[in-house]
Short mmCIF file of C-alpha atoms (C1' of nucleotides) in Angstrom, two decimals:
data_model
loop_
_atom_site.label_atom_id
_atom_site.label_comp_id
_atom_site.label_asym_id
_atom_site.label_seq_id
_atom_site.Cartn_x
_atom_site.Cartn_y
_atom_site.Cartn_z
CA MET A 1 110.37 98.78 102.01
CA SER A 2 112.22 96.93 103.98
CA SER A 3 115.35 98.05 106.01
CA LYS A 4 118.38 95.89 105.94
CA PRO A 5 119.11 93.58 108.47
CA ALA A 6 121.99 94.44 110.60
CA LYS A 7 123.66 91.08 111.32
CA PRO A 8 125.39 89.36 108.62
CA GLY A 9 126.44 85.78 108.76
CA ALA A 10 124.05 83.72 110.36
CA LYS A 11 121.81 82.73 107.50
CA SER A 12 122.41 81.89 104.19
CA GLY A 13 123.53 85.46 103.18
CA GLN A 14 126.08 86.54 100.46
CA GLN A 15 129.01 86.08 102.93
CA PRO A 16 132.10 85.17 99.87
CA GLU A 17 133.41 82.18 100.86
CA LYS A 18 136.85 83.32 101.60
CA SER A 19 139.12 80.30 102.04
CA LEU A 20 138.02 78.21 98.93
CA ASP A 21 139.88 77.97 95.93
CA LEU A 22 136.90 78.72 93.17
CA ARG A 23 139.02 80.07 89.90
CA ALA A 24 137.57 77.03 88.00
CA LEU A 25 134.34 78.38 88.66
CA GLN A 26 135.25 81.86 88.21
CA ARG A 27 136.31 81.21 85.04
CA THR A 28 133.23 78.95 83.88
CA PRO A 29 130.90 81.79 82.14
CA GLY A 30 127.73 79.78 82.58
CA PHE A 31 128.19 79.50 86.43
CA MET A 32 129.00 83.48 86.89
CA LEU A 33 125.81 84.16 84.57
CA ARG A 34 123.68 81.97 86.82
CA LEU A 35 125.07 83.98 89.79
CA ALA A 36 124.58 87.24 87.99
CA GLN A 37 121.15 86.67 87.49
CA LEU A 38 120.40 85.35 90.92
CA LYS A 39 121.64 89.01 92.17
CA PHE A 40 119.83 90.47 89.30
CA PHE A 41 116.63 89.08 90.29
CA GLU A 42 116.89 89.27 93.88
CA GLY A 43 117.58 92.80 93.52
CA PHE A 44 114.77 93.18 91.29
CA TYR A 45 112.12 91.66 93.74
CA GLU A 46 113.50 94.24 96.52
CA GLU A 47 113.55 97.54 94.28
CA PHE A 48 110.12 96.31 92.58
CA ALA A 49 108.09 94.91 95.38
CA ALA A 50 106.21 98.20 95.97
CA LEU A 51 104.72 98.06 92.55
CA GLY A 52 103.77 94.40 92.51
CA LEU A 53 106.50 93.87 89.30
CA THR A 54 108.23 90.61 88.72
CA PRO A 55 111.08 90.33 86.26
CA ALA A 56 108.80 88.38 84.05
CA THR A 57 105.72 90.74 84.58
CA TYR A 58 107.92 94.01 83.61
CA ALA A 59 109.31 92.00 80.53
CA ILE A 60 105.68 91.55 79.74
CA PHE A 61 104.59 95.24 79.82
CA ALA A 62 107.75 96.33 78.02
CA VAL A 63 107.33 93.88 75.12
CA ILE A 64 103.31 94.82 74.99
CA ARG A 65 103.88 98.44 75.19
CA ASP A 66 106.56 98.89 72.74
CA ASN A 67 104.15 96.58 70.46
CA PRO A 68 100.93 96.83 70.88
CA GLY A 69 98.76 94.12 69.08
CA VAL A 70 101.89 91.76 70.11
CA PRO A 71 100.03 87.86 70.47
CA PRO A 72 100.92 85.57 73.33
CA SER A 73 102.65 83.20 71.12
CA SER A 74 105.24 85.95 69.99
CA LEU A 75 105.77 86.98 73.61
CA ALA A 76 106.52 83.51 74.96
CA SER A 77 108.79 82.81 72.45
CA LEU A 78 110.53 85.82 72.73
CA LEU A 79 110.56 85.57 76.62
CA ARG A 80 111.44 82.09 76.61
CA LEU A 81 108.40 80.89 78.70
CA ARG A 82 106.03 77.89 77.23
CA LEU A 83 102.91 79.66 76.48
CA PRO A 84 100.19 77.80 78.77
CA ASN A 85 102.46 79.48 81.68
CA LEU A 86 102.37 82.48 80.00
CA ILE A 87 98.55 82.54 79.70
CA LYS A 88 98.13 82.01 83.10
CA ILE A 89 100.42 85.25 83.89
CA LEU A 90 97.93 86.85 81.24
CA ASN A 91 95.05 86.12 82.97
CA GLU A 92 95.99 87.25 86.18
CA LEU A 93 97.10 90.74 84.46
CA GLU A 94 93.87 90.85 82.37
CA SER A 95 91.86 90.21 85.63
CA SER A 96 93.45 92.69 87.53
CA GLY A 97 92.88 95.57 84.81
CA PHE A 98 96.52 95.92 83.36
CA ILE A 99 96.26 94.18 80.23
CA LYS A 100 93.39 93.38 77.72
CA ARG A 101 92.78 90.85 75.00
CA ASN A 102 91.56 92.04 71.65
CA ARG A 103 90.35 89.18 69.22
CA SER A 104 92.23 89.83 65.77
CA LYS A 105 89.69 91.12 63.07
CA ALA A 106 91.82 89.32 60.41
CA ASP A 107 92.56 86.29 62.00
CA ARG A 108 89.74 84.84 64.85
CA ARG A 109 91.95 82.64 66.55
CA ALA A 110 94.62 85.37 67.23
CA VAL A 111 94.87 87.71 70.22
CA GLU A 112 96.20 91.02 70.24
CA LEU A 113 97.69 92.18 73.60
CA VAL A 114 97.45 95.81 74.52
CA LEU A 115 98.23 97.79 77.83
CA THR A 116 95.34 99.62 79.51
CA PRO A 117 96.11 102.98 81.01
CA ARG A 118 96.34 101.31 84.25
CA GLY A 119 98.83 99.07 82.77
CA ALA A 120 100.75 102.04 80.98
CA LYS A 121 100.97 103.47 84.30
CA LEU A 122 102.22 100.73 86.16
CA ILE A 123 105.29 100.20 83.43
CA HIS A 124 105.69 103.98 83.32
CA ASP A 125 106.52 103.90 87.07
CA GLY A 126 108.34 100.76 86.88
CA ALA A 127 110.49 102.27 84.01
CA LYS A 128 111.24 105.51 86.50
CA LEU A 129 112.78 102.68 89.20
CA THR A 130 114.81 100.71 86.21
CA GLU A 131 118.09 103.39 86.02
CA PRO A 132 118.62 103.21 89.59
CA TYR A 133 118.55 99.57 89.94
CA ASN A 134 120.79 98.67 87.57
CA GLN A 135 123.03 101.22 88.52
CA LYS A 136 122.77 99.42 92.03
CA MET A 137 123.08 96.25 90.30
CA LEU A 138 126.19 97.47 88.04
CA ALA A 139 127.61 99.27 90.66
CA PRO A 140 131.26 98.59 90.61
CA LEU A 141 131.36 98.88 86.46
CA SER A 142 132.15 101.99 85.02
CA GLU A 143 129.69 103.60 82.40
CA ALA A 144 131.57 102.15 79.56
CA GLU A 145 132.17 98.65 81.18
CA GLN A 146 128.14 98.59 81.81
CA ARG A 147 127.66 99.51 78.33
CA MET A 148 130.80 96.90 77.10
CA LEU A 149 128.77 94.13 79.27
CA ILE A 150 125.35 94.60 77.69
CA GLU A 151 126.68 94.94 74.07
CA LEU A 152 128.69 91.20 74.81
CA LEU A 153 125.55 89.86 76.05
CA ASN A 154 123.63 90.99 73.23
CA ARG A 155 126.06 89.49 70.65
CA ILE A 156 125.97 86.03 72.06
CA LEU A 157 122.26 86.05 72.12
CA PRO A 158 120.23 85.24 69.13
CA LEU A 159 118.14 87.77 69.72
CA MET B 1 126.27 99.67 66.98
CA SER B 2 122.85 100.31 67.27
CA SER B 3 120.90 99.36 64.31
CA LYS B 4 117.33 100.27 64.23
CA PRO B 5 114.46 97.17 64.09
CA ALA B 6 111.77 98.80 61.79
CA LYS B 7 108.59 98.99 63.52
CA PRO B 8 105.89 97.08 65.84
CA GLY B 9 102.47 96.15 64.00
CA ALA B 10 103.33 94.28 61.05
CA LYS B 11 100.10 91.89 60.95
CA SER B 12 100.91 89.16 58.76
CA GLY B 13 102.74 86.62 61.38
CA GLN B 14 105.45 84.90 59.38
CA GLN B 15 108.42 86.10 60.94
CA PRO B 16 107.36 85.66 64.81
CA GLU B 17 110.03 87.94 66.94
CA LYS B 18 111.72 89.49 64.03
CA SER B 19 109.71 92.36 63.30
CA LEU B 20 109.17 93.05 66.97
CA ASP B 21 110.41 96.35 68.95
CA LEU B 22 112.75 94.41 71.76
CA ARG B 23 115.32 97.28 71.89
CA ALA B 24 114.32 98.00 75.90
CA LEU B 25 114.97 95.08 76.57
CA GLN B 26 118.18 94.17 75.23
CA ARG B 27 119.13 97.09 77.47
CA THR B 28 117.97 95.63 80.13
CA PRO B 29 120.93 93.46 82.09
CA GLY B 30 118.71 91.44 84.07
CA PHE B 31 116.65 90.13 81.06
CA MET B 32 120.03 89.61 78.85
CA LEU B 33 121.40 87.70 81.66
CA ARG B 34 118.43 85.26 81.90
CA LEU B 35 118.65 84.74 78.18
CA ALA B 36 122.24 84.21 78.55
CA GLN B 37 121.88 81.81 81.38
CA LEU B 38 119.13 79.66 79.46
CA LYS B 39 121.81 79.53 76.28
CA PHE B 40 124.32 78.31 78.53
CA PHE B 41 122.71 75.55 80.43
CA GLU B 42 120.86 74.34 77.28
CA GLY B 43 124.18 73.97 75.72
CA PHE B 44 125.62 72.20 78.94
CA TYR B 45 122.85 69.59 78.84
CA GLU B 46 123.55 68.72 75.16
CA GLU B 47 127.37 68.83 75.42
CA PHE B 48 127.55 67.15 78.85
CA ALA B 49 124.71 64.35 78.56
CA ALA B 50 127.03 61.91 77.28
CA LEU B 51 128.62 62.29 80.66
CA GLY B 52 125.48 62.75 83.12
CA LEU B 53 126.51 66.06 84.22
CA THR B 54 124.26 68.63 84.83
CA PRO B 55 125.39 72.70 85.71
CA ALA B 56 125.04 71.81 89.14
CA THR B 57 126.72 68.76 89.83
CA TYR B 58 129.76 70.12 87.61
CA ALA B 59 130.03 72.59 89.94
CA ILE B 60 129.93 70.60 92.66
CA PHE B 61 132.57 68.47 91.10
CA ALA B 62 134.87 71.28 90.50
CA VAL B 63 134.76 72.54 94.35
CA ILE B 64 134.90 69.77 96.20
CA ARG B 65 138.29 68.55 93.70
CA ASP B 66 139.76 72.09 94.49
CA ASN B 67 138.79 71.98 98.12
CA PRO B 68 138.89 68.72 99.07
CA GLY B 69 137.28 68.43 102.49
CA VAL B 70 134.60 71.45 102.10
CA PRO B 71 131.57 70.89 103.95
CA PRO B 72 128.33 70.89 102.32
CA SER B 73 127.32 73.93 104.41
CA SER B 74 129.99 75.85 102.42
CA LEU B 75 129.58 74.29 99.07
CA ALA B 76 125.68 75.27 99.63
CA SER B 77 126.12 78.72 100.38
CA LEU B 78 128.85 78.84 97.37
CA LEU B 79 126.22 77.24 94.93
CA ARG B 80 123.51 79.31 96.15
CA LEU B 81 121.63 76.10 96.85
CA ARG B 82 119.53 75.54 100.08
CA LEU B 83 121.55 72.82 102.00
CA PRO B 84 118.63 70.49 102.04
CA ASN B 85 118.56 70.57 98.30
CA LEU B 86 121.92 70.21 98.10
CA ILE B 87 121.93 66.91 100.54
CA LYS B 88 119.75 65.72 98.12
CA ILE B 89 122.01 65.82 95.04
CA LEU B 90 125.06 65.02 97.70
CA ASN B 91 123.27 61.31 98.59
CA GLU B 92 122.72 60.69 94.97
CA LEU B 93 126.36 61.41 94.15
CA GLU B 94 127.50 59.43 97.23
CA SER B 95 125.25 56.31 96.20
CA SER B 96 126.60 56.47 92.88
CA GLY B 97 130.20 56.04 93.80
CA PHE B 98 131.35 59.60 92.76
CA ILE B 99 131.82 60.96 96.29
CA LYS B 100 132.18 60.16 100.23
CA ARG B 101 131.24 61.47 103.07
CA ASN B 102 133.96 61.74 105.59
CA ARG B 103 133.36 62.50 109.39
CA SER B 104 135.61 65.14 110.98
CA LYS B 105 137.99 64.46 113.35
CA ALA B 106 137.87 67.77 114.77
CA ASP B 107 134.10 68.34 114.88
CA ARG B 108 132.12 65.14 114.67
CA ARG B 109 129.01 66.80 113.45
CA ALA B 110 130.76 68.45 110.35
CA VAL B 111 131.07 66.55 107.00
CA GLU B 112 134.25 66.71 104.82
CA LEU B 113 133.51 65.86 101.08
CA VAL B 114 135.94 64.33 98.90
CA LEU B 115 135.67 62.76 95.02
CA THR B 116 136.49 58.82 94.51
CA PRO B 117 138.22 58.13 91.99
CA ARG B 118 135.43 57.61 90.04
CA GLY B 119 134.57 60.98 90.62
CA ALA B 120 137.68 62.32 89.82
CA LYS B 121 137.73 60.30 86.94
CA LEU B 122 134.13 62.02 85.72
CA ILE B 123 135.01 65.72 86.40
CA HIS B 124 138.10 65.07 84.70
CA ASP B 125 136.70 63.75 81.72
CA GLY B 126 134.01 66.98 81.69
CA ALA B 127 136.81 69.33 81.90
CA LYS B 128 137.97 68.44 78.83
CA LEU B 129 134.68 69.06 77.22
CA THR B 130 134.62 72.55 79.01
CA GLU B 131 136.91 74.50 76.75
CA PRO B 132 135.00 73.55 73.35
CA TYR B 133 131.42 73.92 75.13
CA ASN B 134 132.25 77.60 76.26
CA GLN B 135 134.04 78.54 72.93
CA LYS B 136 130.89 77.18 71.10
CA MET B 137 128.53 79.44 73.57
CA LEU B 138 131.01 81.97 73.15
CA ALA B 139 131.46 81.89 69.70
CA PRO B 140 130.39 85.62 68.26
CA LEU B 141 132.81 86.98 70.70
CA SER B 142 136.83 87.20 70.23
CA GLU B 143 139.25 86.00 72.62
CA ALA B 144 139.88 89.54 74.34
CA GLU B 145 136.07 89.72 74.58
CA GLN B 146 135.55 86.69 75.75
CA ARG B 147 137.80 87.32 78.25
CA MET B 148 136.28 90.62 79.15
CA LEU B 149 132.84 89.34 79.67
CA ILE B 150 134.52 86.91 82.40
CA GLU B 151 135.86 89.96 83.77
CA LEU B 152 133.04 92.05 84.29
CA LEU B 153 131.05 89.31 85.67
CA ASN B 154 133.65 88.84 88.42
CA ARG B 155 133.80 92.28 88.74
CA ILE B 156 129.81 92.87 89.61
CA LEU B 157 129.78 89.59 92.12
CA PRO B 158 130.78 89.58 95.56
CA LEU B 159 132.28 86.19 94.96
"C1'" DA C 1 128.86 69.32 135.87
"C1'" DA C 2 124.17 69.82 134.24
"C1'" DA C 3 121.11 72.40 131.66
"C1'" DT C 4 120.76 75.35 127.82
"C1'" DA C 5 121.55 76.94 123.63
"C1'" DA C 6 123.80 76.78 119.12
"C1'" DT C 7 125.54 74.53 114.74
"C1'" DA C 8 126.11 70.74 110.83
"C1'" DG C 9 123.58 67.42 108.75
"C1'" DT C 10 119.58 64.96 107.38
"C1'" DT C 11 114.74 64.07 106.79
"C1'" DA C 12 110.41 65.16 105.40
"C1'" DT C 13 107.33 68.14 103.26
"C1'" DA C 14 105.42 72.39 100.97
"C1'" DT C 15 105.40 75.77 97.70
"C1'" DT C 16 106.47 77.29 93.24
"C1'" DT C 17 108.08 76.95 88.94
"C1'" DT C 18 108.19 74.88 84.59
"C1'" DA C 19 106.63 70.98 81.50
"C1'" DT C 20 103.11 68.02 78.86
"C1'" DA C 21 98.81 66.63 76.75
"C1'" DT C 22 94.25 67.67 76.02
"C1'" DC C 23 90.42 70.73 74.12
"C1'" DT C 24 88.00 74.60 71.53
"C1'" DA C 25 87.44 77.58 67.63
"C1'" DT C 26 89.22 79.23 64.16
"C1'" DT C 27 91.46 78.95 59.90
"C1'" DT C 28 94.38 76.39 55.57
"C1'" DT C 29 95.07 72.79 52.77
"C1'" DC C 30 93.92 69.32 49.70
"C1'" DG D 1 83.96 69.73 52.65
"C1'" DA D 2 86.67 66.94 55.15
"C1'" DA D 3 91.74 66.44 57.28
"C1'" DA D 4 95.24 68.99 58.94
"C1'" DA D 5 97.02 72.90 61.08
"C1'" DT D 6 97.56 77.02 63.87
"C1'" DA D 7 96.47 79.97 67.95
"C1'" DG D 8 94.80 79.83 72.66
"C1'" DA D 9 93.29 78.05 76.67
"C1'" DT D 10 92.72 74.41 80.55
"C1'" DA D 11 94.15 70.91 83.08
"C1'" DT D 12 97.43 68.51 84.98
"C1'" DA D 13 102.45 66.37 85.64
"C1'" DA D 14 106.86 66.96 86.72
"C1'" DA D 15 110.69 69.53 88.36
"C1'" DA D 16 112.61 72.69 91.11
"C1'" DT D 17 113.02 75.31 95.31
"C1'" DA D 18 111.88 76.59 100.20
"C1'" DT D 19 110.18 75.49 104.64
"C1'" DA D 20 109.88 73.12 109.21
"C1'" DA D 21 111.49 69.57 112.29
"C1'" DC D 22 114.79 66.11 113.50
"C1'" DT D 23 119.18 63.87 115.68
"C1'" DA D 24 123.36 64.15 117.12
"C1'" DT D 25 127.32 66.89 118.69
"C1'" DT D 26 129.71 70.97 120.32
"C1'" DA D 27 129.66 75.19 122.80
"C1'" DT D 28 127.87 78.36 126.40
"C1'" DT D 29 125.66 79.69 130.51
"C1'" DT D 30 125.16 79.26 135.28
#
DNA sequence: AAATAATAGTTATATTTTATATCTATTTTC
DNA sequence: GAAAATAGATATAAAATATAACTATTATTT
């Protein structure tokens, strides 16, 4: 919804620092991963701002969509969030009518999370923005390279 | 390459995340990048705890080492830190005797950052841990794949 | 050359994010 | 059936990050 400001350079924009020797950091995967993540998150906020989705809520919706009834504790450990912090988000999502908490019949301590129709529509709309967004973030890479990147990331992660 | 996670709704909660369908997130680069970054940072803190280095201070030391006289503003924009937050770190590093601030002769507003001998030794010691640390983090990848990952990250970043 | 604006660095503070400690209700173990 | 354990939730603390405002110097305007 926002147009691009035409003037570069004045603020802390992304003007590459040309004259510095950054080769050490460029060969440091942890540093490059951090920069990449920042880039993706900033881009995400721009792209999904209209829907009100954040990286966290997008992931939450996607997991509940594909795993209806998933409990908060699983969701938290999967997304690497502390349970209390996730609970806060779930409270907002429920009071906004996007998700519903059902008490498990089998174990009444447990909660089963499901999407409401409204939540299902939101993640469905969000999913339509996903392809162009990823394409934009990964623009410098060919299709094969994009698949390669994803595969390499999956290989180093214990998911 | 695409194996198939079984099914969503297994009730008996003995394996937290294993029975979940996470394919959507696994194909989401932004999410995988976040997980990867968390993994690298956690591993970093373990590996470099003895030296007292954090990912941020490691990067700061490396840049000053390779670019003596670099000003705080360049450092901040490069590391994607806000200047006031960087200043706080620089204050600690200087009062601990790892760096020194020199006023520029040409422009006396400007500060030129340099390592003290003690700072140089610290990053030198840190650099010796870097290879084994990266190797551990990237263990599931071959040498060629590790180089490929770094190259792909560099290509998508405007550094 | 004096006034004005702009820049680099810094300090102080607010906001946001993330982690810890505690509580209730249930279930499990002994 | 008492004690321990579990799932979720609330309250709060700590840490990370962002904004506002100040000083000193340099650049620009007139």
